[in-house]
Amino acid sequence: MKPFHILGGALLLSSIAVSVSANSKEALLTENFIKNSLASHPLIMSARSNVVAIQAEAEAKEQPLYNPELEIELERTTENTSIVGLSQSVDWFGKKDVLVKIGQQSLLKANAQLIETEFNLQIDLLRQLTKFNYDKKQNELAGRSKLLMEEFYDIAQTRHKVGEISQVEVDLVELARLTVIMQANEMQAAYIASQQALSYYITSPVTSWPDIAPTLPAVPVVDDINKLLLQHPKMKKLEANVQARKAEVQLSERQQKSDPNFGIKAGLSDGEDYVGLSFSIPLNIRNSYKSETKAARERVTEAEIIFDENIRQSTSAIKSTLTRYQANYQAWKDWQQAGSSILDRRIDNLEATWKSGELATSDYLLQLRETLNANKMRLKAEYQAWSSWFNWLTLSGTMTLS
């Protein structure tokens, strides 16, 4: 078994498609379906716009902190006065450097948010696609069961007419037939609902939906859970938030220190040449801005706690999810080894045995119901295995085999 790795930046590929290395056509169809379906999804478009906005804000933070000030003084009296002055505040304590750092971390956070949005939507779409395929197979199985019971009911009526079985047995078959018809209607409704749920992710009409892979991915091997989690888009977002908060503390500390302003003036004053220099600096006496720094430090503590708690919760969840997937994977594998052909043969054999009179109607119905339920369990085992696989993907941020 190969370990799984994180993809970053580009749109992530479908794990379902990639897991079917033997069927490249199916893999390509599913991969293209995922990309095309989500390319213009509103949540992704919104996240991309946010990245562009944060990028512009980051570029703005790279600009000089202060612009120069021009001052012109004109006075017309007996002695004309005309003075031109130019002053400039100086970023003496490096506030711009910290602002640039905040912009960079905010951009990292926005990019991580975009990747996380893409990632979550892909997982959600794959979940819904798997649910759709599961409901489709359930509907097909229910339709087949309905057909079997219709045929069985017709045969039962024919055998009753020739005196081979009693009216009680025919009524028993009729009740079983009606039950199967109701179940088939429920399965059809679930199938239609799943198809409608998929439309949330689709921006253009779809003529056909891709099938899920016939083979589940192998149980992944994780050597270092903490290292894996640190590459998760969500953790990258939270880590960037921590770094941005720390930079805000530095900015708040430097804002306690006032930047000086230097100026020069030149011209005529009362008819005489005039040259002057100026210096000014705000006095942080009435407001020292220490409370802002205290608040910024608490924000750092809050961000670190949130980050650590997410790591702790995800570590525990990954361990239990891997255990659950391993159990579901083994259950699915057992069903695969048994094969659906055994169940099909059993249905045929039961019918032949009943027609020959060697099996009572009640026993036939009981064993037929058990066989059909076994088919349902086989489909359910596959669906549960895929569901637990998607839980693993969600927690680990993993989408492809290396």
CSV table of N, CA, C and O in Angstrom, one decimal, residues 226-337:
chain,number,residue,atom,x,y,z
A,226,ASN,N,0.6,14.2,12.6
A,226,ASN,CA,0.7,15.6,12.8
A,226,ASN,C,1.3,16.3,11.5
A,226,ASN,O,0.8,17.4,11.1
A,227,LYS,N,2.3,15.7,10.9
A,227,LYS,CA,2.8,16.2,9.7
A,227,LYS,C,1.8,16.2,8.6
A,227,LYS,O,1.7,17.2,7.8
A,228,LEU,N,1.0,15.2,8.5
A,228,LEU,CA,-0.1,15.2,7.5
A,228,LEU,C,-1.1,16.3,7.7
A,228,LEU,O,-1.5,17.0,6.8
A,229,LEU,N,-1.5,16.5,9.0
A,229,LEU,CA,-2.5,17.5,9.3
A,229,LEU,C,-2.0,18.9,9.0
A,229,LEU,O,-2.7,19.8,8.6
A,230,LEU,N,-0.7,19.2,9.2
A,230,LEU,CA,-0.1,20.5,9.0
A,230,LEU,C,-0.2,20.9,7.5
A,230,LEU,O,-0.1,22.1,7.2
A,231,GLN,N,-0.4,19.9,6.6
A,231,GLN,CA,-0.5,20.2,5.2
A,231,GLN,C,-2.0,20.4,4.8
A,231,GLN,O,-2.2,20.7,3.6
A,232,HIS,N,-2.9,20.2,5.7
A,232,HIS,CA,-4.3,20.3,5.4
A,232,HIS,C,-4.6,21.8,5.1
A,232,HIS,O,-4.2,22.6,5.8
A,233,PRO,N,-5.4,22.1,4.1
A,233,PRO,CA,-5.8,23.5,3.8
A,233,PRO,C,-6.4,24.2,5.0
A,233,PRO,O,-6.1,25.4,5.2
A,234,LYS,N,-7.2,23.5,5.8
A,234,LYS,CA,-7.8,24.2,6.9
A,234,LYS,C,-6.7,24.5,7.9
A,234,LYS,O,-6.8,25.6,8.5
A,235,MET,N,-5.7,23.6,8.2
A,235,MET,CA,-4.7,23.9,9.1
A,235,MET,C,-3.8,25.0,8.6
A,235,MET,O,-3.3,25.9,9.4
A,236,LYS,N,-3.5,25.0,7.3
A,236,LYS,CA,-2.7,26.1,6.8
A,236,LYS,C,-3.4,27.5,6.9
A,236,LYS,O,-2.7,28.5,7.2
A,237,LYS,N,-4.7,27.5,6.8
A,237,LYS,CA,-5.5,28.7,7.0
A,237,LYS,C,-5.4,29.2,8.5
A,237,LYS,O,-5.1,30.3,8.8
A,238,LEU,N,-5.5,28.2,9.4
A,238,LEU,CA,-5.4,28.6,10.8
A,238,LEU,C,-4.0,29.0,11.2
A,238,LEU,O,-3.9,29.9,12.0
A,239,GLU,N,-3.0,28.3,10.6
A,239,GLU,CA,-1.6,28.7,10.9
A,239,GLU,C,-1.3,30.1,10.4
A,239,GLU,O,-0.7,30.9,11.1
A,240,ALA,N,-1.8,30.4,9.2
A,240,ALA,CA,-1.6,31.8,8.7
A,240,ALA,C,-2.3,32.8,9.5
A,240,ALA,O,-1.8,33.9,9.7
A,241,ASN,N,-3.4,32.4,10.1
A,241,ASN,CA,-4.2,33.3,11.0
A,241,ASN,C,-3.3,33.6,12.3
A,241,ASN,O,-3.3,34.7,12.7
A,242,VAL,N,-2.7,32.6,12.8
A,242,VAL,CA,-1.8,32.8,14.0
A,242,VAL,C,-0.7,33.7,13.7
A,242,VAL,O,-0.4,34.6,14.4
A,243,GLN,N,0.0,33.5,12.5
A,243,GLN,CA,1.1,34.4,12.2
A,243,GLN,C,0.6,35.8,11.9
A,243,GLN,O,1.3,36.8,12.3
A,244,ALA,N,-0.5,36.0,11.3
A,244,ALA,CA,-1.1,37.3,11.1
A,244,ALA,C,-1.4,38.0,12.4
A,244,ALA,O,-1.1,39.2,12.6
A,245,ARG,N,-1.9,37.3,13.4
A,245,ARG,CA,-2.2,37.8,14.7
A,245,ARG,C,-0.9,38.3,15.4
A,245,ARG,O,-0.8,39.3,16.1
A,246,LYS,N,0.2,37.4,15.3
A,246,LYS,CA,1.4,37.8,15.9
A,246,LYS,C,2.0,39.1,15.3
A,246,LYS,O,2.6,39.9,16.0
A,247,ALA,N,1.8,39.2,14.0
A,247,ALA,CA,2.3,40.4,13.3
A,247,ALA,C,1.5,41.6,13.7
A,247,ALA,O,2.1,42.7,13.9
A,248,GLU,N,0.2,41.4,14.0
A,248,GLU,CA,-0.6,42.5,14.5
A,248,GLU,C,-0.1,43.0,15.9
A,248,GLU,O,-0.2,44.2,16.2
A,249,VAL,N,0.4,42.1,16.7
A,249,VAL,CA,1.0,42.5,18.0
A,249,VAL,C,2.2,43.4,17.8
A,249,VAL,O,2.4,44.4,18.4
A,250,GLN,N,3.1,43.0,16.8
A,250,GLN,CA,4.2,43.8,16.5
A,250,GLN,C,3.8,45.2,16.0
A,250,GLN,O,4.4,46.2,16.4
A,251,LEU,N,2.8,45.2,15.2
A,251,LEU,CA,2.3,46.5,14.7
A,251,LEU,C,1.8,47.4,15.8
A,251,LEU,O,2.1,48.6,15.9
A,252,SER,N,1.0,46.7,16.7
A,252,SER,CA,0.5,47.5,17.8
A,252,SER,C,1.6,48.0,18.7
A,252,SER,O,1.5,49.2,19.2
A,253,GLU,N,2.6,47.2,18.9
A,253,GLU,CA,3.7,47.7,19.8
A,253,GLU,C,4.4,48.9,19.1
A,253,GLU,O,4.8,49.9,19.8
A,254,ARG,N,4.6,48.8,17.8
A,254,ARG,CA,5.3,49.9,17.1
A,254,ARG,C,4.4,51.2,17.0
A,254,ARG,O,4.9,52.3,16.9
A,255,GLN,N,3.1,51.0,17.0
A,255,GLN,CA,2.2,52.1,16.9
A,255,GLN,C,2.2,52.9,18.2
A,255,GLN,O,1.7,54.0,18.3
A,256,GLN,N,2.7,52.3,19.3
A,256,GLN,CA,2.9,53.1,20.5
A,256,GLN,C,4.0,54.1,20.4
A,256,GLN,O,4.0,55.1,21.2
A,257,LYS,N,4.8,53.9,19.4
A,257,LYS,CA,5.9,54.9,19.2
A,257,LYS,C,5.6,55.8,18.0
A,257,LYS,O,5.3,55.3,16.9
A,258,SER,N,5.6,57.1,18.3
A,258,SER,CA,5.2,58.0,17.2
A,258,SER,C,6.3,58.3,16.2
A,258,SER,O,7.5,58.3,16.5
A,259,ASP,N,5.9,58.4,15.0
A,259,ASP,CA,6.8,58.7,13.9
A,259,ASP,C,7.0,60.2,13.8
A,259,ASP,O,6.1,61.0,13.8
A,260,PRO,N,8.3,60.7,13.6
A,260,PRO,CA,8.6,62.1,13.5
A,260,PRO,C,8.2,62.6,12.1
A,260,PRO,O,8.1,61.9,11.1
A,261,ASN,N,8.1,64.0,12.1
A,261,ASN,CA,7.8,64.6,10.8
A,261,ASN,C,8.8,65.7,10.6
A,261,ASN,O,9.1,66.6,11.5
A,262,PHE,N,9.5,65.7,9.5
A,262,PHE,CA,10.5,66.7,9.2
A,262,PHE,C,10.1,67.6,8.0
A,262,PHE,O,9.4,67.1,7.1
A,263,GLY,N,10.4,68.9,8.1
A,263,GLY,CA,10.0,69.8,7.1
A,263,GLY,C,11.0,70.9,6.8
A,263,GLY,O,11.8,71.2,7.6
A,264,ILE,N,10.8,71.5,5.6
A,264,ILE,CA,11.6,72.6,5.2
A,264,ILE,C,10.8,73.6,4.5
A,264,ILE,O,9.8,73.3,3.8
A,265,LYS,N,11.0,74.9,4.8
A,265,LYS,CA,10.3,76.0,4.2
A,265,LYS,C,11.3,77.0,3.6
A,265,LYS,O,12.3,77.3,4.2
A,266,ALA,N,10.8,77.6,2.5
A,266,ALA,CA,11.7,78.6,1.9
A,266,ALA,C,10.8,79.6,1.1
A,266,ALA,O,9.7,79.3,0.7
A,267,GLY,N,11.3,80.9,1.0
A,267,GLY,CA,10.6,81.9,0.3
A,267,GLY,C,10.9,83.3,0.8
A,267,GLY,O,12.0,83.6,1.3
A,268,LEU,N,9.9,84.2,0.7
A,268,LEU,CA,10.1,85.6,1.2
A,268,LEU,C,9.1,85.9,2.3
A,268,LEU,O,7.9,85.5,2.2
A,269,SER,N,9.6,86.5,3.3
A,269,SER,CA,8.8,86.8,4.5
A,269,SER,C,9.1,88.3,4.8
A,269,SER,O,10.3,88.7,5.1
A,270,ASP,N,8.1,89.1,4.6
A,270,ASP,CA,8.2,90.6,4.8
A,270,ASP,C,9.3,91.1,4.0
A,270,ASP,O,10.1,92.0,4.4
A,271,GLY,N,9.3,90.6,2.7
A,271,GLY,CA,10.3,91.1,1.8
A,271,GLY,C,11.7,90.6,1.9
A,271,GLY,O,12.6,91.0,1.1
A,272,GLU,N,11.9,89.7,2.9
A,272,GLU,CA,13.3,89.2,3.1
A,272,GLU,C,13.3,87.7,2.8
A,272,GLU,O,12.3,87.0,3.0
A,273,ASP,N,14.5,87.2,2.4
A,273,ASP,CA,14.6,85.8,2.1
A,273,ASP,C,14.4,85.0,3.4
A,273,ASP,O,14.8,85.4,4.5
A,274,TYR,N,13.7,83.8,3.2
A,274,TYR,CA,13.3,83.1,4.4
A,274,TYR,C,13.6,81.6,4.1
A,274,TYR,O,13.2,81.0,3.1
A,275,VAL,N,14.3,80.9,5.1
A,275,VAL,CA,14.5,79.5,5.1
A,275,VAL,C,14.3,79.0,6.5
A,275,VAL,O,14.8,79.5,7.4
A,276,GLY,N,13.4,77.9,6.6
A,276,GLY,CA,13.2,77.4,7.9
A,276,GLY,C,13.1,75.8,7.9
A,276,GLY,O,12.8,75.2,6.9
A,277,LEU,N,13.4,75.3,9.0
A,277,LEU,CA,13.3,73.8,9.2
A,277,LEU,C,12.3,73.5,10.3
A,277,LEU,O,12.1,74.3,11.3
A,278,SER,N,11.6,72.4,10.2
A,278,SER,CA,10.6,72.1,11.2
A,278,SER,C,10.7,70.6,11.6
A,278,SER,O,11.1,69.8,10.8
A,279,PHE,N,10.3,70.4,12.8
A,279,PHE,CA,10.3,69.0,13.3
A,279,PHE,C,9.1,68.9,14.2
A,279,PHE,O,8.8,69.8,15.1
A,280,SER,N,8.3,67.8,14.1
A,280,SER,CA,7.2,67.6,15.0
A,280,SER,C,7.0,66.1,15.2
A,280,SER,O,7.4,65.3,14.4
A,281,ILE,N,6.4,65.8,16.3
A,281,ILE,CA,6.2,64.4,16.7
A,281,ILE,C,5.0,64.3,17.6
A,281,ILE,O,4.9,65.1,18.6
A,282,PRO,N,4.0,63.4,17.3
A,282,PRO,CA,2.9,63.3,18.3
A,282,PRO,C,3.3,62.8,19.6
A,282,PRO,O,4.3,62.0,19.7
A,283,LEU,N,2.7,63.3,20.7
A,283,LEU,CA,3.0,62.9,22.0
A,283,LEU,C,1.9,61.9,22.5
A,283,LEU,O,0.7,62.4,22.7
A,284,ASN,N,2.2,60.7,22.7
A,284,ASN,CA,1.2,59.7,23.1
A,284,ASN,C,1.1,59.8,24.6
A,284,ASN,O,1.5,58.8,25.4
A,285,ILE,N,0.5,60.8,25.1
A,285,ILE,CA,0.4,61.1,26.5
A,285,ILE,C,-1.0,60.7,27.0
A,285,ILE,O,-1.2,59.9,27.9
A,286,ARG,N,-2.0,61.2,26.3
A,286,ARG,CA,-3.4,61.0,26.7
A,286,ARG,C,-3.8,59.5,26.3
A,286,ARG,O,-4.7,58.9,27.0
A,287,ASN,N,-3.3,59.0,25.2
A,287,ASN,CA,-3.6,57.7,24.8
A,287,ASN,C,-2.3,57.0,24.4
A,287,ASN,O,-1.6,57.3,23.4
A,288,SER,N,-1.9,56.0,25.2
A,288,SER,CA,-0.6,55.3,25.0
A,288,SER,C,-0.7,54.1,24.1
A,288,SER,O,0.2,53.5,23.7
A,289,TYR,N,-2.0,53.7,23.7
A,289,TYR,CA,-2.2,52.6,22.8
A,289,TYR,C,-1.8,51.3,23.4
A,289,TYR,O,-1.6,50.3,22.7
A,290,LYS,N,-1.6,51.2,24.7
A,290,LYS,CA,-1.2,49.9,25.3
A,290,LYS,C,-2.4,48.9,25.4
A,290,LYS,O,-2.1,47.7,25.3
A,291,SER,N,-3.6,49.4,25.5
A,291,SER,CA,-4.7,48.5,25.5
A,291,SER,C,-4.9,47.8,24.2
A,291,SER,O,-5.2,46.6,24.2
A,292,GLU,N,-4.6,48.5,23.1
A,292,GLU,CA,-4.6,47.8,21.8
A,292,GLU,C,-3.6,46.6,21.7
A,292,GLU,O,-3.9,45.6,21.1
A,293,THR,N,-2.5,46.9,22.3
A,293,THR,CA,-1.4,45.8,22.3
A,293,THR,C,-1.9,44.6,23.1
A,293,THR,O,-1.7,43.5,22.7
A,294,LYS,N,-2.5,44.9,24.3
A,294,LYS,CA,-2.9,43.8,25.1
A,294,LYS,C,-4.0,43.0,24.4
A,294,LYS,O,-4.0,41.8,24.5
A,295,ALA,N,-4.9,43.7,23.7
A,295,ALA,CA,-6.0,43.0,23.0
A,295,ALA,C,-5.4,42.1,21.9
A,295,ALA,O,-5.8,41.0,21.6
A,296,ALA,N,-4.3,42.7,21.2
A,296,ALA,CA,-3.7,41.9,20.1
A,296,ALA,C,-3.0,40.7,20.6
A,296,ALA,O,-3.1,39.6,19.9
A,297,ARG,N,-2.4,40.8,21.8
A,297,ARG,CA,-1.8,39.6,22.4
A,297,ARG,C,-2.8,38.5,22.7
A,297,ARG,O,-2.5,37.3,22.5
A,298,GLU,N,-4.0,38.9,23.2
A,298,GLU,CA,-5.0,38.0,23.5
A,298,GLU,C,-5.5,37.3,22.2
A,298,GLU,O,-5.9,36.1,22.3
A,299,ARG,N,-5.6,38.1,21.2
A,299,ARG,CA,-6.0,37.5,19.9
A,299,ARG,C,-5.0,36.4,19.4
A,299,ARG,O,-5.4,35.4,18.8
A,300,VAL,N,-3.8,36.6,19.7
A,300,VAL,CA,-2.8,35.6,19.4
A,300,VAL,C,-3.0,34.3,20.2
A,300,VAL,O,-3.0,33.2,19.6
A,301,THR,N,-3.3,34.5,21.5
A,301,THR,CA,-3.6,33.3,22.3
A,301,THR,C,-4.8,32.6,21.8
A,301,THR,O,-4.8,31.3,21.8
A,302,GLU,N,-5.8,33.3,21.5
A,302,GLU,CA,-7.1,32.7,21.0
A,302,GLU,C,-6.8,31.9,19.7
A,302,GLU,O,-7.3,30.8,19.5
A,303,ALA,N,-6.0,32.5,18.7
A,303,ALA,CA,-5.8,31.9,17.5
A,303,ALA,C,-4.9,30.6,17.7
A,303,ALA,O,-5.2,29.6,17.0
A,304,GLU,N,-4.0,30.6,18.6
A,304,GLU,CA,-3.1,29.5,18.9
A,304,GLU,C,-4.0,28.3,19.5
A,304,GLU,O,-3.8,27.2,19.2
A,305,ILE,N,-4.9,28.7,20.4
A,305,ILE,CA,-5.7,27.7,21.0
A,305,ILE,C,-6.6,27.0,20.0
A,305,ILE,O,-6.8,25.8,20.0
A,306,ILE,N,-7.2,27.8,19.1
A,306,ILE,CA,-8.1,27.3,18.1
A,306,ILE,C,-7.3,26.3,17.2
A,306,ILE,O,-7.7,25.3,16.8
A,307,PHE,N,-6.0,26.7,16.8
A,307,PHE,CA,-5.2,25.9,16.0
A,307,PHE,C,-4.9,24.6,16.7
A,307,PHE,O,-5.0,23.5,16.1
A,308,ASP,N,-4.4,24.7,17.9
A,308,ASP,CA,-4.1,23.5,18.7
A,308,ASP,C,-5.3,22.5,18.9
A,308,ASP,O,-5.1,21.3,18.8
A,309,GLU,N,-6.4,23.1,19.1
A,309,GLU,CA,-7.6,22.3,19.4
A,309,GLU,C,-8.1,21.6,18.1
A,309,GLU,O,-8.5,20.4,18.1
A,310,ASN,N,-7.9,22.3,16.9
A,310,ASN,CA,-8.3,21.6,15.7
A,310,ASN,C,-7.3,20.5,15.4
A,310,ASN,O,-7.7,19.4,14.9
A,311,ILE,N,-6.0,20.7,15.7
A,311,ILE,CA,-5.0,19.6,15.5
A,311,ILE,C,-5.4,18.4,16.4
A,311,ILE,O,-5.4,17.2,16.0
A,312,ARG,N,-5.7,18.7,17.7
A,312,ARG,CA,-6.1,17.6,18.6
A,312,ARG,C,-7.3,16.9,18.2
A,312,ARG,O,-7.3,15.6,18.2
A,313,GLN,N,-8.3,17.6,17.8
A,313,GLN,CA,-9.6,16.9,17.4
A,313,GLN,C,-9.4,16.1,16.1
A,313,GLN,O,-9.9,15.0,16.0
A,314,SER,N,-8.6,16.7,15.2
A,314,SER,CA,-8.4,16.0,13.9
A,314,SER,C,-7.6,14.8,14.1
A,314,SER,O,-7.8,13.8,13.4
A,315,THR,N,-6.6,14.8,15.0
A,315,THR,CA,-5.8,13.7,15.2
A,315,THR,C,-6.6,12.5,15.7
A,315,THR,O,-6.5,11.3,15.3
A,316,SER,N,-7.4,12.8,16.7
A,316,SER,CA,-8.3,11.7,17.3
A,316,SER,C,-9.3,11.2,16.2
A,316,SER,O,-9.5,10.0,16.1
A,317,ALA,N,-9.8,12.1,15.4
A,317,ALA,CA,-10.8,11.8,14.4
A,317,ALA,C,-10.2,10.9,13.3
A,317,ALA,O,-10.8,10.0,12.8
A,318,ILE,N,-9.0,11.2,12.9
A,318,ILE,CA,-8.3,10.5,11.9
A,318,ILE,C,-8.1,9.0,12.3
A,318,ILE,O,-8.3,8.1,11.5
A,319,LYS,N,-7.6,8.9,13.5
A,319,LYS,CA,-7.4,7.5,14.0
A,319,LYS,C,-8.7,6.6,14.0
A,319,LYS,O,-8.6,5.5,13.5
A,320,SER,N,-9.8,7.2,14.5
A,320,SER,CA,-11.0,6.5,14.5
A,320,SER,C,-11.6,6.2,13.1
A,320,SER,O,-12.1,5.2,12.8
A,321,THR,N,-11.3,7.2,12.2
A,321,THR,CA,-11.8,7.1,10.8
A,321,THR,C,-11.1,6.0,10.1
A,321,THR,O,-11.6,5.3,9.3
A,322,LEU,N,-9.8,6.0,10.3
A,322,LEU,CA,-9.0,4.9,9.6
A,322,LEU,C,-9.4,3.5,10.1
A,322,LEU,O,-9.5,2.6,9.3
A,323,THR,N,-9.7,3.4,11.4
A,323,THR,CA,-10.1,2.1,11.9
A,323,THR,C,-11.5,1.8,11.3
A,323,THR,O,-11.7,0.6,10.9
A,324,ARG,N,-12.4,2.7,11.2
A,324,ARG,CA,-13.7,2.5,10.6
A,324,ARG,C,-13.6,2.1,9.1
A,324,ARG,O,-14.2,1.2,8.6
A,325,TYR,N,-12.7,2.8,8.4
A,325,TYR,CA,-12.5,2.5,7.0
A,325,TYR,C,-12.0,1.2,6.8
A,325,TYR,O,-12.4,0.4,5.9
A,326,GLN,N,-11.0,0.8,7.6
A,326,GLN,CA,-10.4,-0.5,7.5
A,326,GLN,C,-11.5,-1.6,7.7
A,326,GLN,O,-11.5,-2.6,6.9
A,327,ALA,N,-12.4,-1.4,8.6
A,327,ALA,CA,-13.5,-2.4,8.9
A,327,ALA,C,-14.4,-2.4,7.7
A,327,ALA,O,-14.8,-3.5,7.2
A,328,ASN,N,-14.8,-1.2,7.2
A,328,ASN,CA,-15.8,-1.2,6.1
A,328,ASN,C,-15.1,-1.7,4.8
A,328,ASN,O,-15.8,-2.3,4.0
A,329,TYR,N,-13.8,-1.4,4.6
A,329,TYR,CA,-13.1,-1.9,3.5
A,329,TYR,C,-13.1,-3.5,3.5
A,329,TYR,O,-13.3,-4.1,2.4
A,330,GLN,N,-12.8,-4.0,4.6
A,330,GLN,CA,-12.8,-5.5,4.7
A,330,GLN,C,-14.1,-6.1,4.5
A,330,GLN,O,-14.3,-7.2,3.8
A,331,ALA,N,-15.2,-5.5,5.0
A,331,ALA,CA,-16.6,-6.0,4.8
A,331,ALA,C,-16.9,-5.9,3.3
A,331,ALA,O,-17.5,-6.9,2.7
A,332,TRP,N,-16.5,-4.8,2.6
A,332,TRP,CA,-16.8,-4.7,1.2
A,332,TRP,C,-16.0,-5.8,0.4
A,332,TRP,O,-16.5,-6.4,-0.5
A,333,LYS,N,-14.7,-6.0,0.9
A,333,LYS,CA,-13.9,-7.0,0.2
A,333,LYS,C,-14.4,-8.4,0.4
A,333,LYS,O,-14.4,-9.2,-0.6
A,334,ASP,N,-15.0,-8.7,1.5
A,334,ASP,CA,-15.6,-10.0,1.7
A,334,ASP,C,-16.8,-10.2,0.8
A,334,ASP,O,-17.0,-11.3,0.2
A,335,TRP,N,-17.6,-9.2,0.6
A,335,TRP,CA,-18.7,-9.3,-0.3
A,335,TRP,C,-18.2,-9.4,-1.8
A,335,TRP,O,-18.8,-10.2,-2.6
A,336,GLN,N,-17.1,-8.8,-2.1
A,336,GLN,CA,-16.6,-8.9,-3.4
A,336,GLN,C,-16.1,-10.3,-3.7
A,336,GLN,O,-16.3,-10.8,-4.8
A,337,GLN,N,-15.5,-10.9,-2.7
A,337,GLN,CA,-15.0,-12.3,-2.9
A,337,GLN,C,-16.2,-13.3,-3.0
A,337,GLN,O,-16.1,-14.2,-3.8
